[in-house]
Coordinates of N, CA and C and ligand atoms in Angstrom, one line a residue:
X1 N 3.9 -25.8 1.1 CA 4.7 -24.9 2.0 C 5.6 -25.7 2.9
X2 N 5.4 -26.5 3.5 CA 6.1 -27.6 4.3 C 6.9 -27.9 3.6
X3 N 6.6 -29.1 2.4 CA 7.4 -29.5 1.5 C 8.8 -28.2 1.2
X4 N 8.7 -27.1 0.8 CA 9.4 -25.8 0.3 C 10.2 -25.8 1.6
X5 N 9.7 -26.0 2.8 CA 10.6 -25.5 3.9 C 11.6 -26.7 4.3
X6 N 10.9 -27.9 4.2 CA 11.9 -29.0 4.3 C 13.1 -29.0 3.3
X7 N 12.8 -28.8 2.3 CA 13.6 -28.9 0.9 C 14.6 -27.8 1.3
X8 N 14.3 -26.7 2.1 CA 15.1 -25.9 1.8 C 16.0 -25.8 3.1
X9 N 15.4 -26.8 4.2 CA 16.6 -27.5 5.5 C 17.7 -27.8 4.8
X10 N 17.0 -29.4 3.7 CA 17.7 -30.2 3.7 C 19.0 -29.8 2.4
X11 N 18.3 -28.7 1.6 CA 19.6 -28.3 0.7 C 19.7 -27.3 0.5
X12 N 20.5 -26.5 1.3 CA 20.4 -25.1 1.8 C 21.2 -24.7 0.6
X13 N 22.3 -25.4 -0.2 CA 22.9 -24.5 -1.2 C 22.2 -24.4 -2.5
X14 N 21.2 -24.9 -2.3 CA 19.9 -24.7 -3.6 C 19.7 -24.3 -4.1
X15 N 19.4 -23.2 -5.1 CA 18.7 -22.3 -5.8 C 16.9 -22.4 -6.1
X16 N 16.4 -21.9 -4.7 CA 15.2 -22.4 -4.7 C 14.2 -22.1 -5.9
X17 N 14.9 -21.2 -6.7 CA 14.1 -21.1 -8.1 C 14.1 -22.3 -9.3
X18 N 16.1 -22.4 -9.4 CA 15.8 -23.8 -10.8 C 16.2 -24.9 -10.2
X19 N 17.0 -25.1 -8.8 CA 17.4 -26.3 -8.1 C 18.1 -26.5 -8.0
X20 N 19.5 -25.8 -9.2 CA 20.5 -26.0 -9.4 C 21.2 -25.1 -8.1
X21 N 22.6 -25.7 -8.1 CA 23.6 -25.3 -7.2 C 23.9 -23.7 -6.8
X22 N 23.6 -23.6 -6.3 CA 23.7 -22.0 -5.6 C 25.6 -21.7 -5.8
X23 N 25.9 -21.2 -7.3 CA 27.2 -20.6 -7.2 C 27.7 -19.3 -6.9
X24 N 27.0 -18.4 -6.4 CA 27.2 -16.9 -6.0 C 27.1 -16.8 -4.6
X25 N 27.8 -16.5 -4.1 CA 28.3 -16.3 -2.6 C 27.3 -14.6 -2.0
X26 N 27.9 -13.6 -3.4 CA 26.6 -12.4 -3.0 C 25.5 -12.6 -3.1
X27 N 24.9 -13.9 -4.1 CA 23.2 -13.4 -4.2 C 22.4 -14.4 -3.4
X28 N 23.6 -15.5 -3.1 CA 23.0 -16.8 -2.4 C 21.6 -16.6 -2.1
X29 N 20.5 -17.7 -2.0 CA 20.7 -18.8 -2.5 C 20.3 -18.5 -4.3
X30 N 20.3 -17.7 -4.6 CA 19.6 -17.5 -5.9 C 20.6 -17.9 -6.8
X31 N 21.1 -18.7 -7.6 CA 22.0 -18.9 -8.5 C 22.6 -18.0 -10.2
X32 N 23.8 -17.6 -10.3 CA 23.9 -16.6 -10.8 C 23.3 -16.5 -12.3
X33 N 23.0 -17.7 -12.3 CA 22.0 -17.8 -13.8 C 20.2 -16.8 -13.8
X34 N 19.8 -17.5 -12.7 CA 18.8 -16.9 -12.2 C 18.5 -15.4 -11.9
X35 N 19.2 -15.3 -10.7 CA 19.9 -13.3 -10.8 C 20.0 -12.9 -11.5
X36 N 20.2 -13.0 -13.0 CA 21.0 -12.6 -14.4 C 19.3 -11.7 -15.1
X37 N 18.2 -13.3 -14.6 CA 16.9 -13.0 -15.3 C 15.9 -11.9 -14.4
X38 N 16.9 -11.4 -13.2 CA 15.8 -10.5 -12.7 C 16.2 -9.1 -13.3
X39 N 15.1 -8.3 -14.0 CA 15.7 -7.1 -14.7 C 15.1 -6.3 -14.2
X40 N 16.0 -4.9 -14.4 CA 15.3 -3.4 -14.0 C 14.3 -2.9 -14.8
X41 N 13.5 -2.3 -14.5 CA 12.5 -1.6 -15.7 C 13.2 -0.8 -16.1
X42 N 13.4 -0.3 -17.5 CA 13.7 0.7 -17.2 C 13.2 1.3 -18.7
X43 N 11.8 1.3 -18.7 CA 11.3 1.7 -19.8 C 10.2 3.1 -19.4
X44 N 9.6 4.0 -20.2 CA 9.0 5.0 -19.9 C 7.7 5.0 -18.5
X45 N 8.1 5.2 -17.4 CA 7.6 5.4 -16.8 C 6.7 7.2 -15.6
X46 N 5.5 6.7 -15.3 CA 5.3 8.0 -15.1 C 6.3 8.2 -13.7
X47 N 7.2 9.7 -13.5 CA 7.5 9.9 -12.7 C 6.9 10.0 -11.0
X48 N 6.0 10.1 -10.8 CA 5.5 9.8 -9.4 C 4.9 8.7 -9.2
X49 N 4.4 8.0 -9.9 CA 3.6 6.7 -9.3 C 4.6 5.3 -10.0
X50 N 5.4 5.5 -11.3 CA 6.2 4.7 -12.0 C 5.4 3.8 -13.0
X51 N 4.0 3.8 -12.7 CA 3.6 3.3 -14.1 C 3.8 3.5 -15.3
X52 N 3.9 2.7 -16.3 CA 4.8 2.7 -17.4 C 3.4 3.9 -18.2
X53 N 4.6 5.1 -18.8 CA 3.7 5.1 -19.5 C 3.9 5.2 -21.6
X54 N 2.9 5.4 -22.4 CA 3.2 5.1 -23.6 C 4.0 6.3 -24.1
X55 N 4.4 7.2 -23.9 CA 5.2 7.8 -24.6 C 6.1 8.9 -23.9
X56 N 7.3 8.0 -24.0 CA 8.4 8.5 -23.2 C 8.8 10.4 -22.9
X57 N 7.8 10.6 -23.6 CA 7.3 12.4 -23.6 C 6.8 12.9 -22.4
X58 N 5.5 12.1 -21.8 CA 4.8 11.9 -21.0 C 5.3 11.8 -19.4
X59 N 5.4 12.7 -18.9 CA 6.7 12.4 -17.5 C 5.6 12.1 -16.0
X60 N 4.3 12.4 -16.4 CA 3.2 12.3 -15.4 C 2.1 11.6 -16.0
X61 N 1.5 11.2 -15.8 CA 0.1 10.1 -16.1 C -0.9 10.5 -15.6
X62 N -1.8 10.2 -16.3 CA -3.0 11.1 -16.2 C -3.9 11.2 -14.6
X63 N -3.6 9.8 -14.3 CA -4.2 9.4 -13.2 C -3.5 10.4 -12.0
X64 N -2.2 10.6 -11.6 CA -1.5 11.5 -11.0 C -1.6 12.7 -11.1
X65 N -1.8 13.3 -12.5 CA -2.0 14.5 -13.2 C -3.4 14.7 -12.3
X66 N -4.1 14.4 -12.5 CA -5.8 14.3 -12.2 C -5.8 14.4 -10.3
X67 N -5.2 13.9 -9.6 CA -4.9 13.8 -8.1 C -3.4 13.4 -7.6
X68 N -2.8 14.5 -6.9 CA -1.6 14.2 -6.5 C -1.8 13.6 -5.5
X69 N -1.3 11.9 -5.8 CA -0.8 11.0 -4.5 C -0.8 11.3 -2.9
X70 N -0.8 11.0 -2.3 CA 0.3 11.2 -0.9 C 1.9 11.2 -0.6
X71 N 2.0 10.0 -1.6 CA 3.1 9.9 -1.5 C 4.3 10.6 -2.4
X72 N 5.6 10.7 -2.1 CA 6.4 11.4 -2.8 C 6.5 11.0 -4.3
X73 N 6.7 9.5 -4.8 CA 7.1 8.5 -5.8 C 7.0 7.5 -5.0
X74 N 6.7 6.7 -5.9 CA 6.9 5.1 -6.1 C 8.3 4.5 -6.8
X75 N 9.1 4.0 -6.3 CA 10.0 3.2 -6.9 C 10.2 2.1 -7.0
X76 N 10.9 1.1 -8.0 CA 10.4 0.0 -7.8 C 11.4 -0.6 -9.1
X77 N 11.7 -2.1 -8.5 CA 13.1 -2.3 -9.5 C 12.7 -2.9 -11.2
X78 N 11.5 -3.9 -10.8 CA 11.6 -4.0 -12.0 C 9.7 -4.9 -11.8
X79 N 9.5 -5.5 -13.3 CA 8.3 -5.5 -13.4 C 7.9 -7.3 -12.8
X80 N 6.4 -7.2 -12.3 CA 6.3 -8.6 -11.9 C 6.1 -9.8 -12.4
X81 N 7.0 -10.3 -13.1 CA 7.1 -11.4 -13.7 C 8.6 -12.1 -13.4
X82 N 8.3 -13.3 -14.5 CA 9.7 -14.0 -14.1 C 10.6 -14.4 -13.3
X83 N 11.9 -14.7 -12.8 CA 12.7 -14.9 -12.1 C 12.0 -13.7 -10.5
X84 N 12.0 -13.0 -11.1 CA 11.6 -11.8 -9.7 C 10.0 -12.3 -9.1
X85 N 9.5 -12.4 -9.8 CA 8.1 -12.9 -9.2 C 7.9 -14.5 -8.6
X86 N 8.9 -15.0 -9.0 CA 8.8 -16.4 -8.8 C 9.8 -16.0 -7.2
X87 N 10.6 -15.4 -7.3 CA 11.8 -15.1 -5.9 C 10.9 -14.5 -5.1
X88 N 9.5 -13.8 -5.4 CA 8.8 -12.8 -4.4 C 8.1 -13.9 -4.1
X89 N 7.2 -15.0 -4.9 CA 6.5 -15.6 -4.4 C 7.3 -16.8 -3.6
X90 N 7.9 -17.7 -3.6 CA 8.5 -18.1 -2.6 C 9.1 -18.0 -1.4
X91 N 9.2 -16.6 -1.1 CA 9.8 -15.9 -0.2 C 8.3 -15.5 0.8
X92 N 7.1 -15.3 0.2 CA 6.1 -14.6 0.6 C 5.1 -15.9 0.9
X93 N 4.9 -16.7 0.1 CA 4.1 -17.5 0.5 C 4.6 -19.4 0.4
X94 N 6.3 -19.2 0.7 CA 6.6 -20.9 0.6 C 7.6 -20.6 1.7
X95 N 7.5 -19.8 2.4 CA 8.7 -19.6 3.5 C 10.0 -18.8 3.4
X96 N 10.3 -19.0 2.0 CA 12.2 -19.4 1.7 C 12.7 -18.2 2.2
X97 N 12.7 -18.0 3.7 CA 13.1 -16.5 3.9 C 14.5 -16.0 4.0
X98 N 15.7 -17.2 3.2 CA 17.0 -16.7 2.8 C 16.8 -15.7 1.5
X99 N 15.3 -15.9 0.9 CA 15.5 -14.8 0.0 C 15.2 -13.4 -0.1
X100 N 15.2 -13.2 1.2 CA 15.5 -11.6 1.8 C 16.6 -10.9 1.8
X101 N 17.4 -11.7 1.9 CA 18.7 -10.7 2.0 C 19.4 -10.7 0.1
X102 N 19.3 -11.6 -0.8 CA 19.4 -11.2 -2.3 C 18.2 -10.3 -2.5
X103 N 17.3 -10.9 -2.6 CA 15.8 -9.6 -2.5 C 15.9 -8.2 -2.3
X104 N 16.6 -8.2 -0.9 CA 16.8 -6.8 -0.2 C 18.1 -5.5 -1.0
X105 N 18.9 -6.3 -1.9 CA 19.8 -6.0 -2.9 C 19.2 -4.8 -3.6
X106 N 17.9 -5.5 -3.8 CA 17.3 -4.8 -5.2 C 16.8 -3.5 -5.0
X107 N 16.2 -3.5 -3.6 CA 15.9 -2.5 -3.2 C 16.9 -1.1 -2.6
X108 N 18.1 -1.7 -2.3 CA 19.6 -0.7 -2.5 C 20.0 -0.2 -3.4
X109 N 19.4 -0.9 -4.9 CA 20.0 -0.6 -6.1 C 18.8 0.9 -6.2
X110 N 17.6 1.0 -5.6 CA 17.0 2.4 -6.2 C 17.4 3.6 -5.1
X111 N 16.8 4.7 -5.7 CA 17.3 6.0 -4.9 C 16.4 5.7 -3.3
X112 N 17.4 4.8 -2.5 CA 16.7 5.0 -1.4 C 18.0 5.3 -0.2
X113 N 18.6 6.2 -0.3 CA 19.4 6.7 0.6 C 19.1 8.2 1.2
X114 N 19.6 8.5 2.3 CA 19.0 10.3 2.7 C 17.3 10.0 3.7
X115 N 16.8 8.8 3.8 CA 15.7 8.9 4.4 C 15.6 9.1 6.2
X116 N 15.2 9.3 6.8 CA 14.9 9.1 8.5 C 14.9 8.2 8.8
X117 N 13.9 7.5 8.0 CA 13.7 5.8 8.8 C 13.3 5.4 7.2
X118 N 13.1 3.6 7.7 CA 12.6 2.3 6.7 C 11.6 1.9 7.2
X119 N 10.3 2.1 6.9 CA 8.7 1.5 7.6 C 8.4 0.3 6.3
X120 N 8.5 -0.8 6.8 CA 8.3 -1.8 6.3 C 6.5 -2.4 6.2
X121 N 6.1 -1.9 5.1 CA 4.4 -2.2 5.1 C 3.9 -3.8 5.9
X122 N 3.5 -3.6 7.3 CA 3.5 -4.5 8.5 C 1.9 -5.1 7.8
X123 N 2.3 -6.7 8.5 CA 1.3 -7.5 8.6 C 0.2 -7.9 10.1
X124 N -0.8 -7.7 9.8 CA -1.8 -7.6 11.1 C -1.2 -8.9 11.9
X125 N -1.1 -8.8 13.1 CA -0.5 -9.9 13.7 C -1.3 -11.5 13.3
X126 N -2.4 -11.6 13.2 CA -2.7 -12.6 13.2 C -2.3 -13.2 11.9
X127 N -2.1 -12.3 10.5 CA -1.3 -13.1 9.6 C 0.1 -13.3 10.2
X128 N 0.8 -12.4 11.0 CA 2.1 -12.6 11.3 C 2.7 -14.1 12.2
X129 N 1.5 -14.1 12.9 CA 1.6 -15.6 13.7 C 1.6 -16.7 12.6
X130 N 0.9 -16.9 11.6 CA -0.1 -17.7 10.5 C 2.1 -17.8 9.5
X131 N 2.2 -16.4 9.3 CA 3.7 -16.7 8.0 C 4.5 -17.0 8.9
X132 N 4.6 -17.0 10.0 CA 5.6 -16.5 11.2 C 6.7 -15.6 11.0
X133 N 6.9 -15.3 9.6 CA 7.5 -13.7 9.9 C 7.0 -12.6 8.6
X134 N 7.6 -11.6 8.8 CA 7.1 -10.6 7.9 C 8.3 -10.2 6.9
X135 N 7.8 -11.2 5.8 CA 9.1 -10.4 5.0 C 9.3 -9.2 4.4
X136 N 8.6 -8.4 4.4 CA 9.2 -6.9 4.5 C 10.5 -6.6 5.5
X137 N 9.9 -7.1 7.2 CA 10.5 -6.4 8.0 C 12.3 -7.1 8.1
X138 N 12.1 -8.4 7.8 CA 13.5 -9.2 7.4 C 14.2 -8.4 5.9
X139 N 13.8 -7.9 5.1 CA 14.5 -7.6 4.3 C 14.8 -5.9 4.7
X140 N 13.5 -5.5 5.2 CA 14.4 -3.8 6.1 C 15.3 -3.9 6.6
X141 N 15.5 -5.2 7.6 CA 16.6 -4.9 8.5 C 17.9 -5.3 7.8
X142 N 18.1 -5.9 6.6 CA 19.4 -6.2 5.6 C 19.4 -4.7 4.8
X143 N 18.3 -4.2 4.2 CA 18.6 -3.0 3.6 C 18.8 -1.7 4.8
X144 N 18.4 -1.9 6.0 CA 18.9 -1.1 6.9 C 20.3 -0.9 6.8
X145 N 20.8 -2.0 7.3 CA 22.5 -2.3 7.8 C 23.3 -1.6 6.5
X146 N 22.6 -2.0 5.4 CA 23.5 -1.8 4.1 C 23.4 -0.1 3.6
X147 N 22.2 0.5 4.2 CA 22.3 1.6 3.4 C 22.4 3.1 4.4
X148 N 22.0 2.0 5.8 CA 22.4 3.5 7.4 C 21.6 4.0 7.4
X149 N 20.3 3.6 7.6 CA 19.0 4.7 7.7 C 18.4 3.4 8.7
X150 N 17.9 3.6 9.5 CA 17.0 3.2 10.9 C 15.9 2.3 10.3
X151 N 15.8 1.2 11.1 CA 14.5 0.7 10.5 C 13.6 0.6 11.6
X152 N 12.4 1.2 11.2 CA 11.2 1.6 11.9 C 10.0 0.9 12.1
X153 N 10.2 -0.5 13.4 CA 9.2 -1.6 13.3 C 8.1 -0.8 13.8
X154 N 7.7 -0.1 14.7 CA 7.1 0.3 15.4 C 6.1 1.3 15.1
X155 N 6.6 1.6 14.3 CA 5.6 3.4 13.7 C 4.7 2.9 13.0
X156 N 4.3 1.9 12.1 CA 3.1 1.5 11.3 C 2.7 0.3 11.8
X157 N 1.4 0.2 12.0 CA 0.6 -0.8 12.7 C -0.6 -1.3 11.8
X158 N -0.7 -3.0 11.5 CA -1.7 -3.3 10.7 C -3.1 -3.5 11.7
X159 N -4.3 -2.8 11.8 CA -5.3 -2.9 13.1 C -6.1 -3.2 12.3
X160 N -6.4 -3.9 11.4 CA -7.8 -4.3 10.7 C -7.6 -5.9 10.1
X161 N -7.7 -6.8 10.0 CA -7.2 -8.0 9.6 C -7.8 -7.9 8.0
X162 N -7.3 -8.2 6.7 CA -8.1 -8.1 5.8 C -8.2 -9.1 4.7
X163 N -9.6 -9.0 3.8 CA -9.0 -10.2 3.1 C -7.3 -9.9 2.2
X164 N -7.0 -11.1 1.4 CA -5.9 -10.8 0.7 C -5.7 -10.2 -0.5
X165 N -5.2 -9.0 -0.5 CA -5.8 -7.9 -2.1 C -5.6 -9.1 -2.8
X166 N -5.3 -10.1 -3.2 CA -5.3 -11.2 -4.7 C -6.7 -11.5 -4.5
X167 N -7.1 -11.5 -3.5 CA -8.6 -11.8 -3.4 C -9.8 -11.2 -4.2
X168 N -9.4 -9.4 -4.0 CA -10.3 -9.1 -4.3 C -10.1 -8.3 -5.7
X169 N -10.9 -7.7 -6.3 CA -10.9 -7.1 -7.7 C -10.7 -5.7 -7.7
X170 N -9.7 -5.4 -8.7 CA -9.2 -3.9 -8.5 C -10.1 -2.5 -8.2
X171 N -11.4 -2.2 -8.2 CA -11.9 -1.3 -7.5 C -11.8 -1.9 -6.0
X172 N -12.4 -2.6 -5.8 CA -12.6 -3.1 -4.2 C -11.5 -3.3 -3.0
X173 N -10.1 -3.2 -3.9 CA -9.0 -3.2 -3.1 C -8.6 -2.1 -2.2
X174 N -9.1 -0.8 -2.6 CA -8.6 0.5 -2.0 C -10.0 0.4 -0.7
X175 N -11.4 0.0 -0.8 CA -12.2 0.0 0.2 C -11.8 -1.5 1.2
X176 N -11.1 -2.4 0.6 CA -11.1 -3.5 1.5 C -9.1 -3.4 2.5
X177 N -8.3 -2.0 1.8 CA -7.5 -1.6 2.7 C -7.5 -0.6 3.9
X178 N -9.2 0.1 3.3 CA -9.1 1.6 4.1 C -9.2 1.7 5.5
X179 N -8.5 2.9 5.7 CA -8.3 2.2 7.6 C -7.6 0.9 8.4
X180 N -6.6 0.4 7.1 CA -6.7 -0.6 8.1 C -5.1 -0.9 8.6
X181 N -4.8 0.9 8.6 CA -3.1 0.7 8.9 C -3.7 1.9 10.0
X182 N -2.8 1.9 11.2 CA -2.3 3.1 12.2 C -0.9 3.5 12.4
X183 N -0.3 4.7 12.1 CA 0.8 5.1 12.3 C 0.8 6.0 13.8
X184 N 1.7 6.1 14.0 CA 2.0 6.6 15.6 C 2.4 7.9 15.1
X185 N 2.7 8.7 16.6 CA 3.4 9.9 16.5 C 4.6 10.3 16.0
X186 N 5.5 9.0 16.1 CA 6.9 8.8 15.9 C 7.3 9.0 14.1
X187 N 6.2 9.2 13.7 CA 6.0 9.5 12.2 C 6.5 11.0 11.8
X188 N 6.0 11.5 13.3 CA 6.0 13.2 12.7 C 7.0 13.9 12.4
X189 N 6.8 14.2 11.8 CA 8.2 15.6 10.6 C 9.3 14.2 10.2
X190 N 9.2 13.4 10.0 CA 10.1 12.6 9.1 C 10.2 12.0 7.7
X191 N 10.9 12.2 7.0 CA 11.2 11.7 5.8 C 11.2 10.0 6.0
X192 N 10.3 9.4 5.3 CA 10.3 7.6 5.7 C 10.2 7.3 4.2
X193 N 10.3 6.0 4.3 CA 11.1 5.0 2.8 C 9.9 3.9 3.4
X194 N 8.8 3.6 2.5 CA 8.0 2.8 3.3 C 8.4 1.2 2.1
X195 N 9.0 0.2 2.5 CA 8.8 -0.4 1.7 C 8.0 -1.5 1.5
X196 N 7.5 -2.0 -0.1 CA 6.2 -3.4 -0.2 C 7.1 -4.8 -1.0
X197 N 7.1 -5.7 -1.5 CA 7.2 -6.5 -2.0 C 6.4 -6.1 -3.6
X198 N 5.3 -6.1 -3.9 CA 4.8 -5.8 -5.0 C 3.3 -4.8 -4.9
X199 N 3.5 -4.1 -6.2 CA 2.8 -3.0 -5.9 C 1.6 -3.1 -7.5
X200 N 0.4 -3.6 -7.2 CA -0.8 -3.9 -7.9 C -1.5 -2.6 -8.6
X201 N -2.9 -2.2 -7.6 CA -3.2 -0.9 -8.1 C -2.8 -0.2 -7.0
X202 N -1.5 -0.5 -5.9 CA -1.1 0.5 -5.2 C -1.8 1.3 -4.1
X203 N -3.0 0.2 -3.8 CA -4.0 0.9 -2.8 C -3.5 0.3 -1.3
X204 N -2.6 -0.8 -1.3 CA -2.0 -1.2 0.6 C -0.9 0.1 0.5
X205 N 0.0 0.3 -0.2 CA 0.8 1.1 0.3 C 0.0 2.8 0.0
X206 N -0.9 3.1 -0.5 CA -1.9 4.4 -0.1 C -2.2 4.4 1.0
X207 N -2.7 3.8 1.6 CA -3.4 2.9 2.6 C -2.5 3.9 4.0
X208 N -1.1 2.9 3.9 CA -0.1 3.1 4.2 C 0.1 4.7 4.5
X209 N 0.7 5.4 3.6 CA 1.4 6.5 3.6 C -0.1 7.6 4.1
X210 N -1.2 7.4 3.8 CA -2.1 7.8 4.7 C -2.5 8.0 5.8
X211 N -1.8 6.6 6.5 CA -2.0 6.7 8.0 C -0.9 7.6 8.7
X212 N 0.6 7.3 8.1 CA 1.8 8.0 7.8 C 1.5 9.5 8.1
X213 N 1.0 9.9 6.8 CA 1.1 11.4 6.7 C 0.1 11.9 8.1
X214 N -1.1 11.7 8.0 CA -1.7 11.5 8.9 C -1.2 11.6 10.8
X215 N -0.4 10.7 10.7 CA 0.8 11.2 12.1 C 1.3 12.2 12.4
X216 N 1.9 12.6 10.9 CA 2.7 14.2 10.3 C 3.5 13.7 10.0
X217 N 3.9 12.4 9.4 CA 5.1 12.7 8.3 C 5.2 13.7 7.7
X218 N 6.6 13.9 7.1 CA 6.7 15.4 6.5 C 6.7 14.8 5.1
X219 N 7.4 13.5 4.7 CA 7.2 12.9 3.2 C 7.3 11.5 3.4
X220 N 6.7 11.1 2.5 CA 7.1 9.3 2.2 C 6.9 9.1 0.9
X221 N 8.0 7.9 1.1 CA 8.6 7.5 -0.7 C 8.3 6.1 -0.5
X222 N 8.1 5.2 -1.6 CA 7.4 3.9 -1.8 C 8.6 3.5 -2.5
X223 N 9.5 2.3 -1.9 CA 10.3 1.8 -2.8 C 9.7 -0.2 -2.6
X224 N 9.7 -0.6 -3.7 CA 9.2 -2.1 -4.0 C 9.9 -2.6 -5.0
X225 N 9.9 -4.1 -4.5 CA 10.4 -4.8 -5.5 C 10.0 -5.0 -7.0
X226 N 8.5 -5.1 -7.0 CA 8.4 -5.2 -8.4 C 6.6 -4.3 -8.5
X227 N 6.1 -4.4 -9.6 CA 5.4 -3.7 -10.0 C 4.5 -4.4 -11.0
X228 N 3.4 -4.6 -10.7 CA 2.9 -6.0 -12.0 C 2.1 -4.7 -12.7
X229 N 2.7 -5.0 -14.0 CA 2.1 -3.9 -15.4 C 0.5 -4.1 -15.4
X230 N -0.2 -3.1 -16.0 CA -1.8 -3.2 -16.1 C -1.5 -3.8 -17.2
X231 N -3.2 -4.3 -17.9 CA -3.3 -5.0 -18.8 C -3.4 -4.1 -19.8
X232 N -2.9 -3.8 -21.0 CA -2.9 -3.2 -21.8 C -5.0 -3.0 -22.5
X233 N -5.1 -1.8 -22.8 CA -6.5 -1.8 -23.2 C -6.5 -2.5 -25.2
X234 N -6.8 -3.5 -25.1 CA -6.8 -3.4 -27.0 C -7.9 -3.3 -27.0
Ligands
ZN301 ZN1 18.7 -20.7 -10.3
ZN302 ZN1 1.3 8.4 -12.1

C-alpha cells in the first residue's frame, strides 16, 4: 500500500494499471489502452436487480420475482473483472485515489440523472480513519459536479463496524451487514441515487436502502461500478 502511494507521488503521469504513460487527458491517470478494456455489460440482464439472466426473454429473475427488493434497480456499468476490477481494487485498497474521478465517468454513463440527492454507501469511521478516505464519497462529489444532483454526506451513517463482506461467505453477508447502516430524517420523501463500488450478493447496499427507506425515502436506485457475475451452476 505504501509502496502504491509512493509510486504514485513519484509518477503521477502513470497509468497505475500497466505503468505505461498516462496519454489521455479525460481519463487520466488510466491510459487510453487500458480505458479501451473497461466494458459495459450489456448482455441479458434481469431488470431490477441487473443480474444477468439466461435468456434474454426473461426481464425479472426469479429471486426478485419471488420478493420485490427495496430498492428501485440496480445499475451498474459493467462486470467485475479485468481492467475495471483491477482500477476498483487499487483505488479501494492501494490508495490511488486519482482513480475517482475516471471511475466516477462510469457512473455518469448510467441512467443516473433526475435524482434528489447522491448517498454514497459510507464507511464506519474507524475504517475511514484506517483508508483515510472514502472512495465512494470522492467519486460522488466528481459525479455530483458533473451530473447537478446534490451529494448527500450526511444522510447515511455506517454505526456498526463490520467484518469485510470478502470475509465472509455469501449467506452470512446479509446477517454480518444487518443494522449496521442509520439514515436520518433528511431521507424523507426523496428520490436518492445510493452509490457502491461493487456489488456481490448485494446485501451492503440492501442493508443500505433499508435504513434509507426506513427514514421515508420515497425511492432509491443503486448505481455501481461493477457487478461480480455468480458462478454459473454446472
Ligand atoms: Zn494502462
Ligand atoms: Zn432480479
Amino acid at each position: 500500500m505504501l509502496l502504491n502511494k509512493v509510486l504514485n507521488i513519484l509518477f503521477p503521469s502513470q497509468c497505475p494499471l500497466c505503468g505505461n504513460k498516462s496519454d489521455s487527458a479525460l481519463y487520466n491517470p488510466i491510459c487510453s489502452s487500458c480505458w479501451r478494456g473497461i466494458e459495459r455489460y450489456t448482455g441479458p440482464a434481469c431488470r431490477i436487480c441487473g443480474i444477468p439472466v439466461a435468456s434474454p426473454l426473461a426481464t425479472i429473475c426469479g429471486s426478485c420475482m419471488k420478493k420485490k427488493p427495496l430498492f428501485s434497480r440496480i445499475l451498474y456499468y459493467g462486470t467485475y473483472e479485468g481492467a475495471l476490477k483491477e482500477s476498483i481494487r487499487l483505488l479501494k485498497f492501494s490508495g490511488v485515489k486519482r482513480l475517482s474521478k475516471p471511475l466516477s465517468y462510469l457512473l455518469s454513463e448510467l441512467s443516473v440523472s433526475g435524482f434528489d440527492g447522491i448517498v454514497p454507501v459510507p464507511l464506519h469511521p474507524k475504517k475511514l480513519r484506517q483508508r483515510e478516505f472514502n472512495q465512494m464519497a470522492v467519486m460522488g462529489r466528481h459525479l455530483a459536479g458533473r451530473i447537478k444532483v446534490p451529494l448527500m454526506l450526511d444522510v447515511l451513517k455506517k454505526v456498526h463496524d463490520t467484518l469485510p463482506q470478502t470475509e465472509v461467505t455469501g449467506k452470512e453477508r446479509l446477517e454480518n451487514v444487518k443494522k449496521a447502516y442509520l439514515a436520518s430524517e433528511k431521507a424523507a420523501g426523496l428520490e436518492l441515487l445510493l452509490i457502491d463500488d461493487v456489488i456481490t450478493t448485494g446485501a451492503t447496499v440492501s442493508e443500505c436502502v433499508r435504513a434509507l427507506m426506513t427514514a421515508g425515502a420515497k425511492e432509491v436506485t443503486v448505481a455501481a461500478l461493477a457487478r461480480s457475475m455468480p458462478k454459473q451452476n454446472t
